Coordinates of C-alpha atoms in Angstrom, one line a residue:
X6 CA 252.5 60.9 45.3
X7 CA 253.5 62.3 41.8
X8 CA 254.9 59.8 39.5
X9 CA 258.8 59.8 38.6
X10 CA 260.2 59.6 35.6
X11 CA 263.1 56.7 34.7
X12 CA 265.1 59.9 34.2
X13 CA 264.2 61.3 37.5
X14 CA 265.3 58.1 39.0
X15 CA 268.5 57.7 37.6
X16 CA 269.6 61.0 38.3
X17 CA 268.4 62.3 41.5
X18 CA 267.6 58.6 42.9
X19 CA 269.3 56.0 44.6
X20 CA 268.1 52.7 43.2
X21 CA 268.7 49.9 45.4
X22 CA 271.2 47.4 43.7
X23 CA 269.8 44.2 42.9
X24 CA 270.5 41.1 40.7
X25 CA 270.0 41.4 37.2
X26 CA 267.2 39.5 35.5
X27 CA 267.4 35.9 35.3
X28 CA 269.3 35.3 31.7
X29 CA 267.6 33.0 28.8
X30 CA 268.8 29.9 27.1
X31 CA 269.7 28.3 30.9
X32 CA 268.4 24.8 32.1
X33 CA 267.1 25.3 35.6
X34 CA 269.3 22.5 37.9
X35 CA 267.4 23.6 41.3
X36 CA 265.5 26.5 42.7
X37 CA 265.5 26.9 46.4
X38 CA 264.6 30.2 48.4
X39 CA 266.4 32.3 50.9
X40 CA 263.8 34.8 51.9
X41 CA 259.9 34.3 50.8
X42 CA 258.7 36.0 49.3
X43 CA 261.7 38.2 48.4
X44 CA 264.5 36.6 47.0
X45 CA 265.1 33.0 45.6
X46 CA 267.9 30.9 43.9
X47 CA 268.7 29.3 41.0
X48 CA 271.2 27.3 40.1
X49 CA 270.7 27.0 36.8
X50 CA 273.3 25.3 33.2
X51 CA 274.2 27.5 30.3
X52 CA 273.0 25.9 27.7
X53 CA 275.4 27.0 25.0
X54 CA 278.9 26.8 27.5
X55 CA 277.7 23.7 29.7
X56 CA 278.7 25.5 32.8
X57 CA 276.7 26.2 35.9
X58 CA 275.7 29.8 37.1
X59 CA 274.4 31.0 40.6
X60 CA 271.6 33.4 39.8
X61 CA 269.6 35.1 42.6
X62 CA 265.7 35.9 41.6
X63 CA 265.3 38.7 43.6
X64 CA 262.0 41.0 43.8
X65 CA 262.4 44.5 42.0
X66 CA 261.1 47.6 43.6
X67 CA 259.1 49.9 41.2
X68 CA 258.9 53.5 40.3
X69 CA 257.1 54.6 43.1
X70 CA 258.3 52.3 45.8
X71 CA 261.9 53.8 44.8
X72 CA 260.8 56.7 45.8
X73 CA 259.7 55.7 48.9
X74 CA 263.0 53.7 49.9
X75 CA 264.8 56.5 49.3
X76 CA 262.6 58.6 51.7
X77 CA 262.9 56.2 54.5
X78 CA 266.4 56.2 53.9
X79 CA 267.5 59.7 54.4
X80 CA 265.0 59.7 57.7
X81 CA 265.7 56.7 59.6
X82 CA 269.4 58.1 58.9
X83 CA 268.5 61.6 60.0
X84 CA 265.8 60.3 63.1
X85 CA 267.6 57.0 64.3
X86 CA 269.7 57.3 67.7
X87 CA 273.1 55.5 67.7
X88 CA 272.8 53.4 70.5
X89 CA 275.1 53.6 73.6
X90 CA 275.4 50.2 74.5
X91 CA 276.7 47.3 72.0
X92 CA 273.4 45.7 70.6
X93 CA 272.4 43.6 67.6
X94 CA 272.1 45.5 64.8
X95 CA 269.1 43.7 62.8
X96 CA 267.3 43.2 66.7
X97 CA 267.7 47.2 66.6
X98 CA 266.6 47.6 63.6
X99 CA 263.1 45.3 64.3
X100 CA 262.1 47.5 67.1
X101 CA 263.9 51.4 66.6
X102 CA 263.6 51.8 62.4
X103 CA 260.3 50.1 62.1
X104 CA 258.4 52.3 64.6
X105 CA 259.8 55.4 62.6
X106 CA 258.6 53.5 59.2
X107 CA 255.6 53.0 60.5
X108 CA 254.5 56.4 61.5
X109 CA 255.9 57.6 57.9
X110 CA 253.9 54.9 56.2
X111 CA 250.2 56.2 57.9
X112 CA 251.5 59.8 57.2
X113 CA 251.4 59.0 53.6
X114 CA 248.2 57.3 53.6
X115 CA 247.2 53.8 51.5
X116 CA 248.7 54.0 48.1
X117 CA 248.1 51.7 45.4
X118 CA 251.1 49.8 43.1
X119 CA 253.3 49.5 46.3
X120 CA 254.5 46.9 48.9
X121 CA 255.7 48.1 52.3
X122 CA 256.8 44.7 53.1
X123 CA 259.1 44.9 50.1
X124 CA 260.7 47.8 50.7
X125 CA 261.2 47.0 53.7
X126 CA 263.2 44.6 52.6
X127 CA 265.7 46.6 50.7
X128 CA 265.7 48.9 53.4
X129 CA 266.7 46.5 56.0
X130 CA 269.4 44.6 53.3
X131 CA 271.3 48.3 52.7
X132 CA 271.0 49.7 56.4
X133 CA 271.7 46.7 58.4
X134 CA 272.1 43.4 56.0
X135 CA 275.0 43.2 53.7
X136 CA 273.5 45.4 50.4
X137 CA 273.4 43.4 47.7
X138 CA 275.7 41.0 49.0
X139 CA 272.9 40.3 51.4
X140 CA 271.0 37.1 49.8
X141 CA 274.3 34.9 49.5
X142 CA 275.1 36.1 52.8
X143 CA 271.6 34.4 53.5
X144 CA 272.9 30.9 51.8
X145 CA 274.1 28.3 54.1
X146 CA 275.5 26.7 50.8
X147 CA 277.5 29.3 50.1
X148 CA 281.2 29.2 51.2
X149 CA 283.2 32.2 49.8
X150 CA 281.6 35.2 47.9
X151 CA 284.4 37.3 45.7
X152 CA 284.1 40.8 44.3
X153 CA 286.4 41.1 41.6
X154 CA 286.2 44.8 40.4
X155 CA 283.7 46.8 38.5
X156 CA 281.4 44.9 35.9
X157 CA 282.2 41.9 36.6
X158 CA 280.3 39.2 37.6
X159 CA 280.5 38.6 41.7
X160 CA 281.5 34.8 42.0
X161 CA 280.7 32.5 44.6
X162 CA 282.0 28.9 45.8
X163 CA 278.8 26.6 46.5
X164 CA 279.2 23.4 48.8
X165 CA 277.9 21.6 45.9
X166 CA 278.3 23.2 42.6
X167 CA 281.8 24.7 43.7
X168 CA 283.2 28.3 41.7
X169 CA 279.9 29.7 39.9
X170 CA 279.6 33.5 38.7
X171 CA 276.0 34.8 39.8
X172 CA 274.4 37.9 38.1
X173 CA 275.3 40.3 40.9
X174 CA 277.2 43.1 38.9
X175 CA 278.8 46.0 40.2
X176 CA 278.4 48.6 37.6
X177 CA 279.9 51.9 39.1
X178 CA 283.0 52.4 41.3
X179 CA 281.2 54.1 43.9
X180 CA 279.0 51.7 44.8
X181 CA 281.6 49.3 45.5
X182 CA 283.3 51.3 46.9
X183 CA 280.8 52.5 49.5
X184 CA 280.0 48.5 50.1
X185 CA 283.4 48.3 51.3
X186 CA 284.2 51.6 53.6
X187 CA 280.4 50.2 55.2
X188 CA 281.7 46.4 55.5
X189 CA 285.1 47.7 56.7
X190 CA 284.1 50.0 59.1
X191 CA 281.0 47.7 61.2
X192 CA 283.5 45.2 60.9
X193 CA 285.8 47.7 63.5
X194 CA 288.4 48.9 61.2
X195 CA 289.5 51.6 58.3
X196 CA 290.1 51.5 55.0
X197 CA 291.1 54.5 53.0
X198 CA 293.9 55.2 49.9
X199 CA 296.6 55.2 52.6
X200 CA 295.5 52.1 53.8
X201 CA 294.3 50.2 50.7
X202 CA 294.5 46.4 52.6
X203 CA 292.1 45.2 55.8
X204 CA 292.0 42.0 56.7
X205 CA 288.8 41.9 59.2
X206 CA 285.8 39.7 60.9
X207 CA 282.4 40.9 60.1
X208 CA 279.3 40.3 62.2
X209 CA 278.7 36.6 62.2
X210 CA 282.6 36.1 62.2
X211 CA 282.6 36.0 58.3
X212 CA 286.0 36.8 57.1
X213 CA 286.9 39.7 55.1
X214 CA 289.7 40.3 52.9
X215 CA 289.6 43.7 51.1
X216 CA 291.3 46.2 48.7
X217 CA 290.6 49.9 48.2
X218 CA 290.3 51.5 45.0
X219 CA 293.3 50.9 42.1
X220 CA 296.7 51.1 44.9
X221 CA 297.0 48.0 44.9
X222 CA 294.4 46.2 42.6
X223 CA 294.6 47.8 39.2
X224 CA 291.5 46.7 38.3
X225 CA 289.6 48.9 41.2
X226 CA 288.5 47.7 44.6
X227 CA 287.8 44.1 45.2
X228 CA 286.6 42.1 48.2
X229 CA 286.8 38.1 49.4
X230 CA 284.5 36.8 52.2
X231 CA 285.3 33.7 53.6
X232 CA 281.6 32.9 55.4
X233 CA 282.0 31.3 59.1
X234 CA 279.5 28.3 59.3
X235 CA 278.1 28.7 63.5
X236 CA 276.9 25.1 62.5
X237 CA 280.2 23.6 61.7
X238 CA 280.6 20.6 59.6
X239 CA 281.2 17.7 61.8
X240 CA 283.1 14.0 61.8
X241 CA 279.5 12.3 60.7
X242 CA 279.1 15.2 58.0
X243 CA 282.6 14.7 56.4
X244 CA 281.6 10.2 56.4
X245 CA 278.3 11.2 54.5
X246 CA 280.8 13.7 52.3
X247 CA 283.0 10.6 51.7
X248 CA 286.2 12.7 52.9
X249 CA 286.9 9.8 54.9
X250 CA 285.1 6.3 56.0
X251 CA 284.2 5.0 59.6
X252 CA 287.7 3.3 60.4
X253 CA 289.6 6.3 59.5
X254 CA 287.7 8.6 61.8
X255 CA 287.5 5.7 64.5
X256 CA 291.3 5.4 64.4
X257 CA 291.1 9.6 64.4
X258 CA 288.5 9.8 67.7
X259 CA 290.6 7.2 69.5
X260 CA 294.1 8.8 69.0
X261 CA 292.5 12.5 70.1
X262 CA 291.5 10.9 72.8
X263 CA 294.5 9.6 74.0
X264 CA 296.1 13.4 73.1
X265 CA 298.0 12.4 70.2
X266 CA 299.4 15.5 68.1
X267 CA 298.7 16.1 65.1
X268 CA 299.0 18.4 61.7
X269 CA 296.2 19.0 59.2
X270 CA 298.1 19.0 55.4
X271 CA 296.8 20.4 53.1
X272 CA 296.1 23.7 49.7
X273 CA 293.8 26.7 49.6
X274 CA 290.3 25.5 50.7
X275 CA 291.1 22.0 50.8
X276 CA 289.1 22.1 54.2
X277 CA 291.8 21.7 56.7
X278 CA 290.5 23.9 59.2
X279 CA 286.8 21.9 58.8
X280 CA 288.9 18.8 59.3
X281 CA 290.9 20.4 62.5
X282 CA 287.3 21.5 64.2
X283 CA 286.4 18.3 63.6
X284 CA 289.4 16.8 65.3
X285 CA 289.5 19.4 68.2
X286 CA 285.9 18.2 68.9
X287 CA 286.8 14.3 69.7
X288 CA 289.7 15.5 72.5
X289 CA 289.1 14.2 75.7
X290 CA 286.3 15.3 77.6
X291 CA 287.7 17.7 80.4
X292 CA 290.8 18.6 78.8
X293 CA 291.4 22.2 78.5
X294 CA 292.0 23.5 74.9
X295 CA 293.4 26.5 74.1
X296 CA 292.8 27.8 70.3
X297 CA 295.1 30.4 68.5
X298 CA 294.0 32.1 65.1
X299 CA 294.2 35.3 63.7
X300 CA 290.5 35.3 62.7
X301 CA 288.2 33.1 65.1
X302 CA 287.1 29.9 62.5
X303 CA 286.9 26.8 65.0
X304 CA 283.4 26.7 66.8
X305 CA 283.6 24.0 69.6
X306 CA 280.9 22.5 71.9
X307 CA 283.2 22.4 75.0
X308 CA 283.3 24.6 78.3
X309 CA 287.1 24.4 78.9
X310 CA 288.2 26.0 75.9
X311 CA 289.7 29.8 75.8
X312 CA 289.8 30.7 72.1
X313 CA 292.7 33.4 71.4
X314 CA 292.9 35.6 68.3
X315 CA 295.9 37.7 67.0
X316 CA 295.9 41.5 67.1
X317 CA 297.1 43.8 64.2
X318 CA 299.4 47.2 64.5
X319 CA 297.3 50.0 65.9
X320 CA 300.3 51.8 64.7
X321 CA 299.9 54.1 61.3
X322 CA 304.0 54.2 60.6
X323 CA 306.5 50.8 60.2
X324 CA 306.4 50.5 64.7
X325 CA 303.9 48.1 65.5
X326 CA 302.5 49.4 68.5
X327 CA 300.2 47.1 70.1
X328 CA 300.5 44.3 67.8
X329 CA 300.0 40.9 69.0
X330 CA 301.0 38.1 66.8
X331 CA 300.6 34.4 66.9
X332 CA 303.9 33.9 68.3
X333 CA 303.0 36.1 71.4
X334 CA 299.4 34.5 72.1
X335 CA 301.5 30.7 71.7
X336 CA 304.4 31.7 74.5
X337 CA 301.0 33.2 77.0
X338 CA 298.9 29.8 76.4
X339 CA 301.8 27.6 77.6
X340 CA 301.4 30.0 81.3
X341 CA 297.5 28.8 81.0
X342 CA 298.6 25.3 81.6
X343 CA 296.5 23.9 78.4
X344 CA 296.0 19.9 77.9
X345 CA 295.8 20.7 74.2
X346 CA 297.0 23.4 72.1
X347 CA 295.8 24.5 68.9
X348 CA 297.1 26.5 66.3
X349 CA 294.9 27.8 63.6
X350 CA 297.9 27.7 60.8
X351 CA 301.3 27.6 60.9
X352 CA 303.2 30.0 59.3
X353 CA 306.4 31.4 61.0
X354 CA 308.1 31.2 64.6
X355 CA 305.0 30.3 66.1
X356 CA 305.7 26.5 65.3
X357 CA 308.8 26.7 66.8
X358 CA 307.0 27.8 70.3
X359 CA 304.6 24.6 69.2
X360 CA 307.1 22.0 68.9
X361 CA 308.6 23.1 72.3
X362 CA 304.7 22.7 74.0
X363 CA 304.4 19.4 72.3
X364 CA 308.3 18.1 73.0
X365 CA 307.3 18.7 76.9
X366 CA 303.7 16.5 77.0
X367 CA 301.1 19.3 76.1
X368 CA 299.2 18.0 72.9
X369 CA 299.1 20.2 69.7
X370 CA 297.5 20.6 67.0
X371 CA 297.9 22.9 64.1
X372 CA 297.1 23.1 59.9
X373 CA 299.7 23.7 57.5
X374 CA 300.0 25.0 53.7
X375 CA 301.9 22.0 52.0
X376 CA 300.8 19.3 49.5
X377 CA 302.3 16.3 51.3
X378 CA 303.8 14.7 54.6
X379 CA 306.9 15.6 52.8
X380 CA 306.5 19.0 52.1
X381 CA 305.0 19.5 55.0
X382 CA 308.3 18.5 57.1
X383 CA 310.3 19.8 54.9
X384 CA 308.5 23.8 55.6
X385 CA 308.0 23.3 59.2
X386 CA 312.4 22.6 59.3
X387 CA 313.0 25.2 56.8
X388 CA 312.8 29.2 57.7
X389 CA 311.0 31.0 58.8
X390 CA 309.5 28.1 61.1
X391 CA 312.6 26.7 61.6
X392 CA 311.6 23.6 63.7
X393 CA 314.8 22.0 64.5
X394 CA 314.7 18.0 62.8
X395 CA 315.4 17.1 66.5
X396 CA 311.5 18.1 67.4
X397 CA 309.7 16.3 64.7
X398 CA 309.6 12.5 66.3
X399 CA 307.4 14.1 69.1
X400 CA 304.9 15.1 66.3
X401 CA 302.4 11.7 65.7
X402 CA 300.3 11.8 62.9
X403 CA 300.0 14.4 59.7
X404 CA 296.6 13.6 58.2
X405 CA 296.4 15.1 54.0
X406 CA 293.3 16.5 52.5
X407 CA 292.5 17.3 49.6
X408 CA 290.2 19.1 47.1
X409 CA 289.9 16.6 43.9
X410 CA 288.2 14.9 41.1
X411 CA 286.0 12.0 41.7
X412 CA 286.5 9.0 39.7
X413 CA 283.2 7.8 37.1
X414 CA 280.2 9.4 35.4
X415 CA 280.3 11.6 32.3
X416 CA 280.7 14.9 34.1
X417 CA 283.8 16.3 36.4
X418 CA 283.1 15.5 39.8
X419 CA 284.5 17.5 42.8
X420 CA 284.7 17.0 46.2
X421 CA 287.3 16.1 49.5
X422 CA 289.1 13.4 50.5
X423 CA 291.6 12.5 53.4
X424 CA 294.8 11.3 50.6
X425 CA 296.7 9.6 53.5
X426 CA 297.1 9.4 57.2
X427 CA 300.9 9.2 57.9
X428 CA 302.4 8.2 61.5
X429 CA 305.6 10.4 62.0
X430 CA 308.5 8.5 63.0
X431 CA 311.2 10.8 61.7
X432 CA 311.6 13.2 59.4
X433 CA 312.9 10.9 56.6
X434 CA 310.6 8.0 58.2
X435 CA 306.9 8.1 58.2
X436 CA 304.3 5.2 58.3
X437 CA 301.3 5.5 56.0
X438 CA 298.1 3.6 58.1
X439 CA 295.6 4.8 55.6
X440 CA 295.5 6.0 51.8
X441 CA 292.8 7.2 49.2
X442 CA 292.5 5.3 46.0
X443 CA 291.7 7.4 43.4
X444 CA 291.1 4.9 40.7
X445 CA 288.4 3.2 42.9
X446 CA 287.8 6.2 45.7
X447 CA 287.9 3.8 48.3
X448 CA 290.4 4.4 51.5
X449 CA 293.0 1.5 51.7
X450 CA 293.9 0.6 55.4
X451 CA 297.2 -0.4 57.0
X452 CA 296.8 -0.6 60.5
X453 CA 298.2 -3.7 60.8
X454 CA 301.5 -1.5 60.2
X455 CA 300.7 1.5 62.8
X456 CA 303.6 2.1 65.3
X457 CA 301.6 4.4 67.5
X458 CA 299.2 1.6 68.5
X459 CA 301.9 -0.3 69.3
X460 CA 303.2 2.3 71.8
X461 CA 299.7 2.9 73.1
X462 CA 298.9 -0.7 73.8
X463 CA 302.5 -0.5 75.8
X464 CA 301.5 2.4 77.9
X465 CA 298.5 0.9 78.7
X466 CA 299.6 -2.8 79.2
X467 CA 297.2 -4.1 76.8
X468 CA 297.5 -5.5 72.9
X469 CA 297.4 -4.4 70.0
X470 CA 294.7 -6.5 69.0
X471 CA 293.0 -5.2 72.2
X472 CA 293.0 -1.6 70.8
X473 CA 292.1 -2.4 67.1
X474 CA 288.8 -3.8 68.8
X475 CA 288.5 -0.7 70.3
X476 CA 288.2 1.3 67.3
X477 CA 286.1 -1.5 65.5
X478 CA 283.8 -0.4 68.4
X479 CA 283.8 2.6 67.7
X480 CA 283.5 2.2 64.0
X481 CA 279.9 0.6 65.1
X482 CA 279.1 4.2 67.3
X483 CA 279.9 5.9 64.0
X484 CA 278.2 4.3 61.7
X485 CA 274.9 4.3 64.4
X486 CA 275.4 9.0 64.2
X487 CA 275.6 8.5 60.8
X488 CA 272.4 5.8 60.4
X489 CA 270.5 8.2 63.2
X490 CA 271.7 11.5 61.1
X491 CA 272.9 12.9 64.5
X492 CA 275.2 15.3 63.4
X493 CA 275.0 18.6 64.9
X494 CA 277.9 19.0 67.1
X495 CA 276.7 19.7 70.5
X496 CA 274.7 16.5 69.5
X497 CA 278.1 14.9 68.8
X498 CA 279.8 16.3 72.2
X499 CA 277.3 14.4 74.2
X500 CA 277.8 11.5 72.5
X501 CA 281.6 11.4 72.6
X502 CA 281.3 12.2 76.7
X503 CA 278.9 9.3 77.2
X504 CA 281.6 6.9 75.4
X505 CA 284.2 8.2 77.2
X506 CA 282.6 7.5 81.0
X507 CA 280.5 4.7 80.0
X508 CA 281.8 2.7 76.6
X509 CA 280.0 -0.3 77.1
X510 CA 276.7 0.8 77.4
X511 CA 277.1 3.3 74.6
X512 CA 278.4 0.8 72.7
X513 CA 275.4 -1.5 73.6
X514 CA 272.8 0.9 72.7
X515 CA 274.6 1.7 68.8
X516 CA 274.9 -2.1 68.1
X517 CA 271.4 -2.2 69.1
X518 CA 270.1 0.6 67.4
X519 CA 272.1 -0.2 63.9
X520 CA 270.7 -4.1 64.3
X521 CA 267.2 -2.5 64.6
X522 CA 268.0 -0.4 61.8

């Protein structure tokens, strides 16, 4: 094969995009890989600003095997057949695309200076992976990857490290723009200059926020993905987080159980929907769930559970033809005859439908934008919701998390925390059972206080001493997941079954357990 030029390359070339060189003057915090040998991470500290950077040490193709990437490109576009049937597109890739690659690769004969398996690796990323996106797509760590425009830094939020910009650069409009119309499109939708906005669910059910171009962002296009998690964080990953201790999420299991509702409070990313997946979870075994969303987030380990998502407009022009919102898919659940209903977020008329389910005995759950019990109340009576003040003594508890800074040490400190648990009496009357310290970042308990114990133990014609037994218990079941690190939730689903039927000897075998321990 002749040998190109770097002139050659640029112009008549497509050079696979890849992060740029890892950058000197850094103190290396952790290294960690996503794909050996081909890509790694490294969270590394800027040793002149102090802050952290997300930096992807990713394997560069040379002269020669650009060349050949770009001639396996243009053929497994030209030879590969678009299936007929709806199939997994990196499964279709392993058996179609590599048998076409293969015959290429003996055509050209054994060549010296290049790795197949590495260009395979770029040409899998770009044809059927998320470009060079792709490796923090790979991360488990990584929550939310933003595209803020041309030449910029791409910025990504990390479970541990939080907001960090990563050496991913876009440098020409083009190829961010040809990211997009790809991401947009296998993600079922279209994106153009009319249409500069989509809101869509890639493969994977990663969310997608994206803008076209400079309609509507001046600064060019842009995209946000919020990654889905298939392994969702769980009630025994949020006690080893610290979001909450074993009594709060004892008191939490028991009043799901007993079909309690409930409202998640909370800002941006302060992890209510985590917390509300985690809540859906403890429901009583058997009851049937129905989920509403506009994008599909909660991932539950339960069989009687019909998951509904909102529909756009098909409609190009101000009629919205076909559009199915959240207030639709709320009226149709109360025909399934749901146990429990469970709104994604509240936003607009929809609560109103939601207060009516929960004023006539179905449970409900739901998530709300607010920073407090207060303002929570006060946007859920206020338009657009406009849930009459009548309807709010038939909601129970409103449970506040938030995103903030841990107390100690010489360094800011970030993580989550359940602020308060509040029992809703009234509007104007609310009881707070539990409440974060911040000085100390321990959670103060008032249970002593809680009204909605008192009701249960009169429903069920036992005491109230009888029932905060009952959540010590569970406290003990708790703290045995956590000791055992059992904490995957299907794990967890079996677990809260086997209490539910049979307490005692579940019960029995934690104390047991934690005593050996």
């Amino acid at each position: 094969m002749e040998k190109l030029t770097t002139s050659e390359i640029s112009t008549e070339l497509r050079i696979p995009i890849s992060a740029s060189p890892l950058p000197p003057l850094i103190e290396e915090v952790i290294r960690y890989p996503l794909l050996e040998p081909f890509v790694y991470v490294v969270i590394a500290r800027d040793v002149t600003t102090g802050g952290y950077m997300y930096l992807v040490d990713e394997l560069r193709l040379n002269e020669e095997e650009i060349g050949i990437y770009n001639t396996l490109m243009d053929t497994l576009q030209f030879e590969l057949k678009v299936p007929r049937s709806e199939v997994d597109p990196k499964a279709y890739f392993e058996t179609s695309a590599k048998a076409i690659i293969d015959k290429y690769r003996i055509s050209m004969g054994r060549m010296k200076n290049v790795a197949w398996s590495k260009i395979l690796y770029y040409v899998e990323r770009d044809m059927v992976g998320f470009g060079p996106l792709d490796p923090l797509m790979r991360d488990p760590a990584i929550e939310d990857i933003s595209v803020n425009g041309v030449g910029k830094p791409v910025y990504v939020f990390h479970s541990k490290f939080e907001s960090m910009p990563t050496n991913i650069v876009f440098e020409r409009e083009q190829d961010l723009n040809d990211l997009i119309v790809r991401l947009v499109h296998i993600s079922g939708k279209h994106i153009s200059t009319a249409f500069p906005l989509v809101d869509a669910t890639l493969p994977g059910r990663h969310r997608l926020m994206a803008t076209y171009m400079k309609e509507v962002t001046p600064s060019g296009s842009t995209l946000t993905i919020r990654k889905f998690r298939s392994d969702p964080v769980t009630i025994v990953d949020m006690l080893n987080y610290g979001t909450l201790n074993s009594e709060i999420a004892a008191y939490l299991w028991f009043m799901m159980e007993n079909r309690l509702s409930a409202i998640v409070v909370g800002a941006t990313a302060a992890g209510k929907t985590t917390l509300l997946n985690a809540l859906v979870s403890m429901i009583r075994p058997g009851s049937k769930i129905v989920t509403i969303e506009e994008v599909q987030e909660l991932n539950l380990a339960v069989e009687n559970w019909v998951p509904m998502i909102s529909r756009p407009s098909y409609g190009l022009s101000t009629e919205k033809i076909g559009e199915v919102s959240l207030f639709d898919l709320v009226k149709a659940s109360l025909r399934m005859r749901p146990d429990v209903l469970v709104v994604g977020e509240v936003r607009g008329e929809e609560a109103y439908v939601l207060f009516q389910a929960i004023s006539t005995g179905h449970g409900g759950l739901c998530t709300i934008h607010a920073e407090d019990v207060r303002s929570a109340l006060k946007r859920l009576t206020s338009k657009p919701m406009d849930v009459a003040p009548s309807y709010i003594p038939f909601l129970d508890l409103a449970v506040v998390v938030r995103r903030v800074v841990l107390p100690g040490g010489d360094k800011l400190r970030f993580g989550r925390r359940i602020i308060s648990v509040d029992e809703i009496i009234d509007v104007d009357n609310q009881v707070k059972v539990f409440e974060w310290n911040a000085a100390k970042d321990v959670f103060e308990s008032h249970l002593e206080e809680s009204v909605k114990l008192k009701k249960i133990a009169e429903f069920k014609g036992v005491t109230v001493k009888d029932l905060l037994q009952e959540i010590e218990r569970r406290k003990v079941v708790l703290n045995w997941l956590r000791q055992m690190n059992i904490r995957h939730y299907t794990d967890l689903q079996k677990v809260f079954v086997d209490y539910y039927y049979k307490p005692v000897e579940t019960y029995q075998r934690a104390i047991e357990r934690v005593t050996k321990t």
